[in-house]
PDB file of C-alpha atoms in Angstrom:
ATOM      1  CA  MET A  25      -0.212  -0.087  -0.178  1.00  0.00           C
ATOM      2  CA  TYR A  26       1.168   3.508  -1.365  1.00  0.00           C
ATOM      3  CA  THR A  27       0.859   6.917   1.166  1.00  0.00           C
ATOM      4  CA  LEU A  28      -0.023   9.369  -0.349  1.00  0.00           C
ATOM      5  CA  ASN A  29       3.915  11.025   0.480  1.00  0.00           C
ATOM      6  CA  ASN A  30       4.798   8.103  -1.462  1.00  0.00           C
ATOM      7  CA  ILE A  31       2.875   8.410  -4.398  1.00  0.00           C
ATOM      8  CA  VAL A  32       3.940  12.237  -4.394  1.00  0.00           C
ATOM      9  CA  SER A  33       7.498  10.899  -4.538  1.00  0.00           C
ATOM     10  CA  LEU A  34       6.857   8.603  -6.834  1.00  0.00           C
ATOM     11  CA  LEU A  35       5.375  11.194  -9.644  1.00  0.00           C
ATOM     12  CA  GLU A  36       8.528  13.736  -8.536  1.00  0.00           C
ATOM     13  CA  LYS A  37      10.966  11.191  -9.493  1.00  0.00           C
ATOM     14  CA  PHE A  38       9.444  10.198 -12.727  1.00  0.00           C
ATOM     15  CA  SER A  39       9.737  13.999 -13.918  1.00  0.00           C
ATOM     16  CA  VAL A  40      13.396  14.369 -12.318  1.00  0.00           C
ATOM     17  CA  ASP A  41      14.376  10.620 -14.253  1.00  0.00           C
ATOM     18  CA  HIS A  42      13.272  11.606 -17.521  1.00  0.00           C
ATOM     19  CA  LYS A  43      15.218  13.447 -19.765  1.00  0.00           C
ATOM     20  CA  GLN A  44      12.417  16.065 -20.997  1.00  0.00           C
ATOM     21  CA  ILE A  45      10.639  17.251 -18.112  1.00  0.00           C
ATOM     22  CA  ASN A  46      12.268  20.005 -16.353  1.00  0.00           C
ATOM     23  CA  ASP A  47      10.638  20.943 -13.724  1.00  0.00           C
ATOM     24  CA  PHE A  48       7.915  19.869 -11.030  1.00  0.00           C
ATOM     25  CA  LEU A  49       5.230  20.922  -9.077  1.00  0.00           C
ATOM     26  CA  PHE A  50       2.689  19.681  -6.670  1.00  0.00           C
ATOM     27  CA  GLU A  51      -0.041  21.459  -5.877  1.00  0.00           C
ATOM     28  CA  PRO A  52      -1.219  24.772  -7.305  1.00  0.00           C
ATOM     29  CA  LYS A  53      -3.252  26.178  -4.445  1.00  0.00           C
ATOM     30  CA  SER A  54       0.583  26.411  -2.706  1.00  0.00           C
ATOM     31  CA  PRO A  55       3.129  28.246  -2.895  1.00  0.00           C
ATOM     32  CA  GLN A  56       5.353  28.173  -6.367  1.00  0.00           C
ATOM     33  CA  LYS A  57       7.888  29.260  -7.970  1.00  0.00           C
ATOM     34  CA  THR A  58       7.062  32.123 -10.101  1.00  0.00           C
ATOM     35  CA  PHE A  59       6.137  31.846 -14.169  1.00  0.00           C
ATOM     36  CA  ALA A  60       9.683  32.969 -14.647  1.00  0.00           C
ATOM     37  CA  GLN A  61      11.525  30.639 -12.276  1.00  0.00           C
ATOM     38  CA  ILE A  62       9.390  27.192 -13.789  1.00  0.00           C
ATOM     39  CA  GLY A  63      11.387  25.335 -15.928  1.00  0.00           C
ATOM     40  CA  TYR A  64       9.648  23.782 -19.090  1.00  0.00           C
ATOM     41  CA  PRO A  65       8.167  21.258 -19.790  1.00  0.00           C
ATOM     42  CA  LEU A  66       7.191  20.980 -16.522  1.00  0.00           C
ATOM     43  CA  MET A  67       5.369  18.524 -14.827  1.00  0.00           C
ATOM     44  CA  ALA A  68       2.474  19.707 -12.377  1.00  0.00           C
ATOM     45  CA  VAL A  69       0.301  17.417  -9.786  1.00  0.00           C
ATOM     46  CA  ASP A  70      -2.986  18.310  -8.121  1.00  0.00           C
ATOM     47  CA  LEU A  71      -4.573  15.023  -5.727  1.00  0.00           C
ATOM     48  CA  ASP A  72      -8.035  15.920  -6.623  1.00  0.00           C
ATOM     49  CA  ASP A  73      -9.824  13.979  -4.272  1.00  0.00           C
ATOM     50  CA  SER A  74      -9.028  10.693  -2.231  1.00  0.00           C
ATOM     51  CA  ASN A  75     -11.734   7.980  -0.676  1.00  0.00           C
ATOM     52  CA  VAL A  76     -11.198   5.547   1.977  1.00  0.00           C
ATOM     53  CA  LYS A  77     -12.813   2.545   0.663  1.00  0.00           C
ATOM     54  CA  MET A  78     -12.895  -0.687   3.099  1.00  0.00           C
ATOM     55  CA  ASN A  79      -9.114  -1.127   3.406  1.00  0.00           C
ATOM     56  CA  GLU A  80      -8.043   0.952   0.723  1.00  0.00           C
ATOM     57  CA  GLU A  81      -7.482   4.829  -0.221  1.00  0.00           C
ATOM     58  CA  GLU A  82      -8.119   5.568  -3.806  1.00  0.00           C
ATOM     59  CA  TYR A  83      -6.418   9.157  -5.005  1.00  0.00           C
ATOM     60  CA  THR A  84      -7.646  11.571  -7.859  1.00  0.00           C
ATOM     61  CA  PHE A  85      -4.824  13.461  -9.118  1.00  0.00           C
ATOM     62  CA  ASN A  86      -4.890  16.106 -12.359  1.00  0.00           C
ATOM     63  CA  ILE A  87      -1.810  15.671 -13.598  1.00  0.00           C
ATOM     64  CA  VAL A  88      -0.704  18.121 -16.387  1.00  0.00           C
ATOM     65  CA  ILE A  89       2.688  17.841 -18.450  1.00  0.00           C
ATOM     66  CA  ALA A  90       2.791  21.579 -20.019  1.00  0.00           C
ATOM     67  CA  ASP A  91       5.493  23.551 -22.529  1.00  0.00           C
ATOM     68  CA  VAL A  92       5.933  27.171 -23.877  1.00  0.00           C
ATOM     69  CA  VAL A  93       4.231  27.716 -27.479  1.00  0.00           C
ATOM     70  CA  LYS A  94       5.851  30.329 -29.137  1.00  0.00           C
ATOM     71  CA  PRO A  95       4.033  33.587 -29.668  1.00  0.00           C
ATOM     72  CA  ASP A  96       3.459  32.905 -32.969  1.00  0.00           C
ATOM     73  CA  VAL A  97       2.421  29.472 -32.266  1.00  0.00           C
ATOM     74  CA  ARG A  98       4.697  27.670 -35.260  1.00  0.00           C
ATOM     75  CA  ASN A  99       6.055  24.971 -32.356  1.00  0.00           C
ATOM     76  CA  GLN A 100       2.100  24.103 -31.142  1.00  0.00           C
ATOM     77  CA  ILE A 101       2.361  20.957 -33.147  1.00  0.00           C
ATOM     78  CA  GLU A 102       5.814  19.711 -31.567  1.00  0.00           C
ATOM     79  CA  VAL A 103       4.283  20.988 -28.096  1.00  0.00           C
ATOM     80  CA  LEU A 104       1.511  18.685 -28.061  1.00  0.00           C
ATOM     81  CA  SER A 105       2.347  15.854 -29.228  1.00  0.00           C
ATOM     82  CA  ASP A 106       6.039  15.628 -26.997  1.00  0.00           C
ATOM     83  CA  CYS A 107       3.161  16.643 -23.628  1.00  0.00           C
ATOM     84  CA  LYS A 108       1.387  13.624 -24.908  1.00  0.00           C
ATOM     85  CA  LEU A 109       4.520  11.078 -25.631  1.00  0.00           C
ATOM     86  CA  MET A 110       6.003  12.215 -21.789  1.00  0.00           C
ATOM     87  CA  MET A 111       2.626  11.364 -20.482  1.00  0.00           C
ATOM     88  CA  ASN A 112       2.689   8.357 -22.432  1.00  0.00           C
ATOM     89  CA  ASP A 113       6.008   7.786 -20.619  1.00  0.00           C
ATOM     90  CA  LEU A 114       4.370   8.703 -17.231  1.00  0.00           C
ATOM     91  CA  ILE A 115       0.931   5.998 -17.750  1.00  0.00           C
ATOM     92  CA  PHE A 116       4.115   3.042 -18.812  1.00  0.00           C
ATOM     93  CA  TYR A 117       6.561   3.743 -15.527  1.00  0.00           C
ATOM     94  CA  PHE A 118       3.504   3.504 -13.336  1.00  0.00           C
ATOM     95  CA  ARG A 119       1.786   0.265 -15.414  1.00  0.00           C
ATOM     96  CA  TYR A 120       5.102  -1.650 -15.100  1.00  0.00           C
TER      97      TYR A 120
END
């Protein structure tokens, strides 16, 4: 059984170990870095909900992987594609 601390640590470890992700933020409601301090691509995690069922605790997270699109949006498709691949990596990481 994993605690909330364990899960957040695993998410942060994934983001630190991933070659493309440059920053990790947990819970946007807590004190954060300013936009100028954030390294992109970024993985942001927010705890949405938790429920206790019998002997299990279930967590729901909102996870966003974001990057910067240039003002002329010429890199928009590349950013969307890269962010999708990083999210697929996250799914694979937890599945295996």
